[in-house]
Amino acid sequence: RWFLHLVHLPLFAQTIGRVTLCTSPWQPASLPPPQQAQASEAPKKGVASTAEVKKAATEKGKKPAEAAPSKQEKPAQAQPEEEEKKEKKPLDLLPPSGFNFYDFKTLFANSADKREAMKTFWQQFDPAGFSIWLLHYKKAEGEGVKLFLTSNLANGFLQRLDHFRKYALAVHGVYGQDGKYEVKGCWIWRGTGHPQEIKDQDTYEYHTFTQADPNNAEHRALVEDYMCNTEPGTIVDGLPIAEVSYFK
């Protein structure tokens, strides 16, 4: 009623013209269903969500954490020199030799006839790069009486030289008989002097070292007696073998 009163006033009629009321309800055009998921997930531009507001309030006053340096920014650390190049032993720095010691040791170890193998040794031996030694332990008072105690002396000496096997070949052990045992051996090793590995032994000063001459027939025969005999009871250098072993 108020609406009809107004629209029929002269001033309204002059401005908006005649107004005709509708005779049937208006039907709106069909619209696609609203995308509620997108509307709820995407916050309005420029308006912070509730979660963002709470997070900002919690972190207010906190100092921002410094960014951890990336792996690419870390300077490369130099590897220790010893890892790049393995330290060589003095015997490895000796001048090269034409005598292939490894091959001969393999031949000797696998040969059933040790004296036949020694023929190859004398043919190939290089006196400038290797040497032959007869070792004799100087007993203290009371030593050399019991076989098992004397064997312990000989075996202990060999065990402490385990790192020396690459450079040596020997027969070493106990010779003699009850109450009169001797610790002796024949050694072939790299170099022409006493290697540091031998000098480092705690019993080094209690041994005598006699160098064999490869050009001396008697010395060659004695070396072969030592190197080719390990059977107990066999006479070597005037004494029966009690208990000996190869060091290779």
mmCIF file of C-alpha atoms in Angstrom:
data_model
loop_
_atom_site.group_PDB
_atom_site.id
_atom_site.type_symbol
_atom_site.label_atom_id
_atom_site.label_comp_id
_atom_site.label_asym_id
_atom_site.label_seq_id
_atom_site.Cartn_x
_atom_site.Cartn_y
_atom_site.Cartn_z
ATOM 1 C CA ARG A 1 0.000 0.000 0.000
ATOM 2 C CA TRP A 2 2.751 2.463 0.835
ATOM 3 C CA PHE A 3 4.590 1.478 -2.371
ATOM 4 C CA LEU A 4 1.391 2.094 -4.471
ATOM 5 C CA HIS A 5 0.810 5.444 -2.804
ATOM 6 C CA LEU A 6 4.281 6.664 -3.679
ATOM 7 C CA VAL A 7 4.428 5.518 -7.275
ATOM 8 C CA HIS A 8 1.113 7.301 -8.021
ATOM 9 C CA LEU A 9 2.266 10.692 -6.759
ATOM 10 C CA PRO A 10 2.710 13.188 -9.638
ATOM 11 C CA LEU A 11 6.399 13.710 -8.931
ATOM 12 C CA PHE A 12 7.142 9.939 -9.083
ATOM 13 C CA ALA A 13 4.972 9.489 -12.146
ATOM 14 C CA GLN A 14 6.831 12.253 -14.002
ATOM 15 C CA THR A 15 10.223 10.763 -13.104
ATOM 16 C CA ILE A 16 9.890 6.945 -13.382
ATOM 17 C CA GLY A 17 6.779 6.649 -15.448
ATOM 18 C CA ARG A 18 3.902 4.288 -14.949
ATOM 19 C CA VAL A 19 4.596 1.278 -12.736
ATOM 20 C CA THR A 20 2.871 -2.034 -13.537
ATOM 21 C CA LEU A 21 2.861 -4.717 -10.941
ATOM 22 C CA CYS A 22 3.768 -8.313 -11.921
ATOM 23 C CA THR A 23 1.015 -10.801 -12.433
ATOM 24 C CA SER A 24 3.109 -14.049 -11.807
ATOM 25 C CA PRO A 25 6.143 -14.946 -9.593
ATOM 26 C CA TRP A 26 9.573 -14.417 -11.132
ATOM 27 C CA GLN A 27 11.596 -17.597 -11.885
ATOM 28 C CA PRO A 28 15.397 -17.162 -11.628
ATOM 29 C CA ALA A 29 17.632 -18.816 -14.229
ATOM 30 C CA SER A 30 19.398 -22.089 -13.116
ATOM 31 C CA LEU A 31 22.980 -21.576 -11.848
ATOM 32 C CA PRO A 32 25.837 -24.129 -11.451
ATOM 33 C CA PRO A 33 26.229 -25.526 -7.890
ATOM 34 C CA PRO A 34 28.620 -23.448 -5.794
ATOM 35 C CA GLN A 35 32.139 -24.918 -5.366
ATOM 36 C CA GLN A 36 32.079 -24.997 -1.620
ATOM 37 C CA ALA A 37 35.361 -26.904 -1.291
ATOM 38 C CA GLN A 38 37.293 -24.300 -3.226
ATOM 39 C CA ALA A 39 35.546 -21.445 -1.470
ATOM 40 C CA SER A 40 36.371 -22.866 1.961
ATOM 41 C CA GLU A 41 40.001 -23.775 1.181
ATOM 42 C CA ALA A 42 41.065 -20.638 -0.626
ATOM 43 C CA PRO A 43 41.190 -17.680 1.756
ATOM 44 C CA LYS A 44 40.095 -14.356 0.478
ATOM 45 C CA LYS A 45 42.812 -12.253 -1.017
ATOM 46 C CA GLY A 46 44.310 -9.895 1.499
ATOM 47 C CA VAL A 47 42.561 -11.561 4.480
ATOM 48 C CA ALA A 48 44.579 -13.821 6.814
ATOM 49 C CA SER A 49 43.002 -17.115 7.813
ATOM 50 C CA THR A 50 42.347 -18.006 11.471
ATOM 51 C CA ALA A 51 45.225 -20.538 11.452
ATOM 52 C CA GLU A 52 47.599 -17.911 10.068
ATOM 53 C CA VAL A 53 46.549 -15.415 12.699
ATOM 54 C CA LYS A 54 47.153 -17.946 15.512
ATOM 55 C CA LYS A 55 50.526 -18.943 14.069
ATOM 56 C CA ALA A 56 51.606 -15.318 13.778
ATOM 57 C CA ALA A 57 50.539 -14.693 17.383
ATOM 58 C CA THR A 58 52.488 -17.738 18.625
ATOM 59 C CA GLU A 59 55.643 -16.843 16.789
ATOM 60 C CA LYS A 60 55.465 -13.164 17.636
ATOM 61 C CA GLY A 61 58.614 -12.043 19.346
ATOM 62 C CA LYS A 62 60.587 -15.112 18.305
ATOM 63 C CA LYS A 63 63.832 -14.615 16.418
ATOM 64 C CA PRO A 64 63.712 -16.222 13.004
ATOM 65 C CA ALA A 65 65.925 -19.307 12.808
ATOM 66 C CA GLU A 66 68.994 -18.856 10.711
ATOM 67 C CA ALA A 67 68.998 -20.890 7.553
ATOM 68 C CA ALA A 68 71.300 -23.879 7.746
ATOM 69 C CA PRO A 69 74.123 -23.710 5.258
ATOM 70 C CA SER A 70 73.560 -25.923 2.287
ATOM 71 C CA LYS A 71 75.863 -28.829 1.581
ATOM 72 C CA GLN A 72 77.086 -27.064 -1.504
ATOM 73 C CA GLU A 73 78.280 -24.112 0.577
ATOM 74 C CA LYS A 74 80.513 -26.290 2.819
ATOM 75 C CA PRO A 75 84.138 -26.044 1.782
ATOM 76 C CA ALA A 76 85.647 -29.291 0.622
ATOM 77 C CA GLN A 77 87.978 -30.702 3.235
ATOM 78 C CA ALA A 78 91.302 -31.997 2.053
ATOM 79 C CA GLN A 79 91.804 -35.710 2.579
ATOM 80 C CA PRO A 80 94.756 -36.692 4.766
ATOM 81 C CA GLU A 81 97.821 -37.350 2.738
ATOM 82 C CA GLU A 82 98.240 -40.823 4.189
ATOM 83 C CA GLU A 83 94.839 -41.824 2.806
ATOM 84 C CA GLU A 84 95.778 -40.742 -0.698
ATOM 85 C CA LYS A 85 99.127 -42.441 -0.735
ATOM 86 C CA LYS A 86 99.960 -45.409 1.457
ATOM 87 C CA GLU A 87 103.237 -44.979 3.243
ATOM 88 C CA LYS A 88 105.914 -47.282 1.860
ATOM 89 C CA LYS A 89 108.387 -49.216 3.978
ATOM 90 C CA PRO A 90 112.129 -48.749 3.499
ATOM 91 C CA LEU A 91 112.442 -52.169 1.867
ATOM 92 C CA ASP A 92 109.887 -51.106 -0.755
ATOM 93 C CA LEU A 93 112.085 -48.162 -1.692
ATOM 94 C CA LEU A 94 115.139 -50.275 -2.550
ATOM 95 C CA PRO A 95 116.231 -50.354 -6.209
ATOM 96 C CA PRO A 96 114.324 -52.899 -8.298
ATOM 97 C CA SER A 97 115.750 -56.410 -8.458
ATOM 98 C CA GLY A 98 115.649 -58.957 -11.263
ATOM 99 C CA PHE A 99 115.045 -61.699 -8.702
ATOM 100 C CA ASN A 100 111.297 -62.322 -8.427
ATOM 101 C CA PHE A 101 111.225 -63.288 -4.768
ATOM 102 C CA TYR A 102 107.477 -63.908 -4.652
ATOM 103 C CA ASP A 103 107.603 -66.360 -7.550
ATOM 104 C CA PHE A 104 110.506 -68.237 -5.996
ATOM 105 C CA LYS A 105 108.761 -68.475 -2.623
ATOM 106 C CA THR A 106 105.709 -69.902 -4.375
ATOM 107 C CA LEU A 107 107.862 -72.407 -6.260
ATOM 108 C CA PHE A 108 109.728 -73.416 -3.122
ATOM 109 C CA ALA A 109 106.578 -73.826 -1.021
ATOM 110 C CA ASN A 110 104.896 -76.028 -3.648
ATOM 111 C CA SER A 111 107.961 -78.081 -4.543
ATOM 112 C CA ALA A 112 108.209 -81.634 -3.198
ATOM 113 C CA ASP A 113 111.944 -81.640 -3.947
ATOM 114 C CA LYS A 114 113.366 -78.654 -2.058
ATOM 115 C CA ARG A 115 116.919 -79.232 -3.326
ATOM 116 C CA GLU A 116 115.687 -79.032 -6.900
ATOM 117 C CA ALA A 117 114.000 -75.742 -6.050
ATOM 118 C CA MET A 118 117.263 -74.468 -4.534
ATOM 119 C CA LYS A 119 118.943 -74.921 -7.905
ATOM 120 C CA THR A 120 116.547 -72.315 -9.272
ATOM 121 C CA PHE A 121 117.337 -70.123 -6.279
ATOM 122 C CA TRP A 122 121.075 -70.047 -6.962
ATOM 123 C CA GLN A 123 120.466 -69.345 -10.646
ATOM 124 C CA GLN A 124 118.186 -66.366 -9.968
ATOM 125 C CA PHE A 125 119.549 -65.001 -6.687
ATOM 126 C CA ASP A 126 120.461 -61.296 -6.748
ATOM 127 C CA PRO A 127 123.174 -60.520 -4.133
ATOM 128 C CA ALA A 128 122.707 -56.770 -4.743
ATOM 129 C CA GLY A 129 119.055 -56.867 -3.706
ATOM 130 C CA PHE A 130 118.908 -59.794 -1.241
ATOM 131 C CA SER A 131 121.079 -61.456 1.363
ATOM 132 C CA ILE A 132 121.353 -64.771 3.258
ATOM 133 C CA TRP A 133 121.887 -64.929 7.012
ATOM 134 C CA LEU A 134 122.470 -67.605 9.647
ATOM 135 C CA LEU A 135 120.869 -66.571 12.952
ATOM 136 C CA HIS A 136 121.796 -67.982 16.357
ATOM 137 C CA TYR A 137 120.101 -67.003 19.604
ATOM 138 C CA LYS A 138 122.478 -66.345 22.512
ATOM 139 C CA LYS A 139 120.905 -68.191 25.407
ATOM 140 C CA ALA A 140 120.734 -66.798 28.903
ATOM 141 C CA GLU A 141 121.616 -68.997 31.882
ATOM 142 C CA GLY A 142 118.931 -71.648 32.359
ATOM 143 C CA GLU A 143 117.555 -71.406 28.799
ATOM 144 C CA GLY A 144 117.656 -74.226 26.242
ATOM 145 C CA VAL A 145 116.985 -76.969 28.796
ATOM 146 C CA LYS A 146 113.337 -77.828 28.117
ATOM 147 C CA LEU A 147 112.120 -78.320 24.554
ATOM 148 C CA PHE A 148 108.730 -76.637 25.003
ATOM 149 C CA LEU A 149 110.282 -73.571 26.637
ATOM 150 C CA THR A 150 112.929 -73.324 23.924
ATOM 151 C CA SER A 151 110.236 -73.715 21.256
ATOM 152 C CA ASN A 152 108.337 -70.837 22.853
ATOM 153 C CA LEU A 153 111.426 -68.650 22.402
ATOM 154 C CA ALA A 154 111.708 -69.556 18.716
ATOM 155 C CA ASN A 155 107.980 -69.241 17.975
ATOM 156 C CA GLY A 156 107.706 -65.930 19.800
ATOM 157 C CA PHE A 157 110.468 -64.509 17.624
ATOM 158 C CA LEU A 158 108.602 -65.590 14.473
ATOM 159 C CA GLN A 159 105.234 -64.298 15.656
ATOM 160 C CA ARG A 160 106.630 -60.828 16.265
ATOM 161 C CA LEU A 161 107.915 -60.814 12.674
ATOM 162 C CA ASP A 162 104.593 -61.637 11.054
ATOM 163 C CA HIS A 163 104.617 -58.282 9.195
ATOM 164 C CA PHE A 164 108.006 -59.234 7.715
ATOM 165 C CA ARG A 165 106.789 -62.298 5.784
ATOM 166 C CA LYS A 166 106.514 -60.409 2.512
ATOM 167 C CA TYR A 167 110.247 -59.766 2.513
ATOM 168 C CA ALA A 168 111.683 -63.013 3.889
ATOM 169 C CA LEU A 169 111.936 -66.790 3.607
ATOM 170 C CA ALA A 170 113.471 -68.869 6.388
ATOM 171 C CA VAL A 171 113.764 -72.093 8.319
ATOM 172 C CA HIS A 172 113.884 -71.343 12.029
ATOM 173 C CA GLY A 173 113.484 -73.318 15.213
ATOM 174 C CA VAL A 174 115.107 -75.569 17.788
ATOM 175 C CA TYR A 175 118.142 -77.780 17.176
ATOM 176 C CA GLY A 176 119.932 -80.068 19.658
ATOM 177 C CA GLN A 177 118.824 -82.465 22.356
ATOM 178 C CA ASP A 178 117.543 -82.538 25.947
ATOM 179 C CA GLY A 179 119.309 -80.003 28.112
ATOM 180 C CA LYS A 180 121.304 -78.594 25.179
ATOM 181 C CA TYR A 181 118.829 -76.944 22.804
ATOM 182 C CA GLU A 182 119.764 -74.114 20.481
ATOM 183 C CA VAL A 183 117.529 -71.630 18.623
ATOM 184 C CA LYS A 184 118.894 -71.186 15.120
ATOM 185 C CA GLY A 185 117.800 -70.540 11.561
ATOM 186 C CA CYS A 186 118.686 -69.690 8.003
ATOM 187 C CA TRP A 187 117.108 -66.525 6.580
ATOM 188 C CA ILE A 188 116.827 -65.021 3.093
ATOM 189 C CA TRP A 189 115.519 -61.463 3.049
ATOM 190 C CA ARG A 190 115.245 -58.288 0.994
ATOM 191 C CA GLY A 191 118.204 -55.945 1.272
ATOM 192 C CA THR A 192 121.831 -56.532 2.117
ATOM 193 C CA GLY A 193 121.845 -55.403 5.757
ATOM 194 C CA HIS A 194 119.741 -55.821 8.872
ATOM 195 C CA PRO A 195 116.202 -54.590 8.077
ATOM 196 C CA GLN A 196 114.448 -52.352 10.568
ATOM 197 C CA GLU A 197 111.872 -55.098 11.138
ATOM 198 C CA ILE A 198 114.660 -57.284 12.557
ATOM 199 C CA LYS A 199 116.218 -54.469 14.561
ATOM 200 C CA ASP A 200 112.874 -53.683 16.174
ATOM 201 C CA GLN A 201 112.702 -57.113 17.804
ATOM 202 C CA ASP A 202 113.196 -57.030 21.576
ATOM 203 C CA THR A 203 115.653 -59.962 21.288
ATOM 204 C CA TYR A 204 117.629 -58.479 18.384
ATOM 205 C CA GLU A 205 120.743 -57.871 20.470
ATOM 206 C CA TYR A 206 120.637 -61.451 21.733
ATOM 207 C CA HIS A 207 121.216 -62.909 18.265
ATOM 208 C CA THR A 208 124.337 -63.378 16.210
ATOM 209 C CA PHE A 209 124.038 -62.779 12.459
ATOM 210 C CA THR A 210 126.444 -64.490 10.055
ATOM 211 C CA GLN A 211 126.065 -63.570 6.397
ATOM 212 C CA ALA A 212 126.436 -66.462 3.953
ATOM 213 C CA ASP A 213 128.411 -65.980 0.770
ATOM 214 C CA PRO A 214 126.490 -67.321 -2.250
ATOM 215 C CA ASN A 215 129.809 -67.802 -4.081
ATOM 216 C CA ASN A 216 131.234 -70.007 -1.320
ATOM 217 C CA ALA A 217 130.530 -73.720 -1.912
ATOM 218 C CA GLU A 218 130.574 -74.592 1.810
ATOM 219 C CA HIS A 219 128.158 -71.759 2.605
ATOM 220 C CA ARG A 220 125.837 -72.847 -0.208
ATOM 221 C CA ALA A 221 125.816 -76.432 1.079
ATOM 222 C CA LEU A 222 125.031 -75.259 4.612
ATOM 223 C CA VAL A 223 122.215 -73.000 3.403
ATOM 224 C CA GLU A 224 120.711 -75.914 1.475
ATOM 225 C CA ASP A 225 120.933 -78.167 4.546
ATOM 226 C CA TYR A 226 118.937 -75.650 6.547
ATOM 227 C CA MET A 227 116.389 -74.833 3.843
ATOM 228 C CA CYS A 228 115.735 -78.422 2.712
ATOM 229 C CA ASN A 229 115.503 -80.239 6.046
ATOM 230 C CA THR A 230 112.705 -79.937 8.615
ATOM 231 C CA GLU A 231 112.350 -83.576 9.724
ATOM 232 C CA PRO A 232 113.160 -84.086 13.434
ATOM 233 C CA GLY A 233 116.396 -85.974 13.977
ATOM 234 C CA THR A 234 118.023 -84.827 10.729
ATOM 235 C CA ILE A 235 121.507 -83.442 11.356
ATOM 236 C CA VAL A 236 121.995 -79.827 10.254
ATOM 237 C CA ASP A 237 125.166 -77.882 11.069
ATOM 238 C CA GLY A 238 126.230 -80.577 13.537
ATOM 239 C CA LEU A 239 122.962 -80.680 15.543
ATOM 240 C CA PRO A 240 119.807 -82.795 15.204
ATOM 241 C CA ILE A 241 116.567 -81.032 14.360
ATOM 242 C CA ALA A 242 114.237 -80.912 17.355
ATOM 243 C CA GLU A 243 111.418 -78.660 16.115
ATOM 244 C CA VAL A 244 111.645 -76.230 13.195
ATOM 245 C CA SER A 245 109.260 -74.533 10.757
ATOM 246 C CA TYR A 246 109.243 -72.475 7.597
ATOM 247 C CA PHE A 247 108.744 -68.737 7.739
ATOM 248 C CA LYS A 248 107.284 -67.654 4.416
#
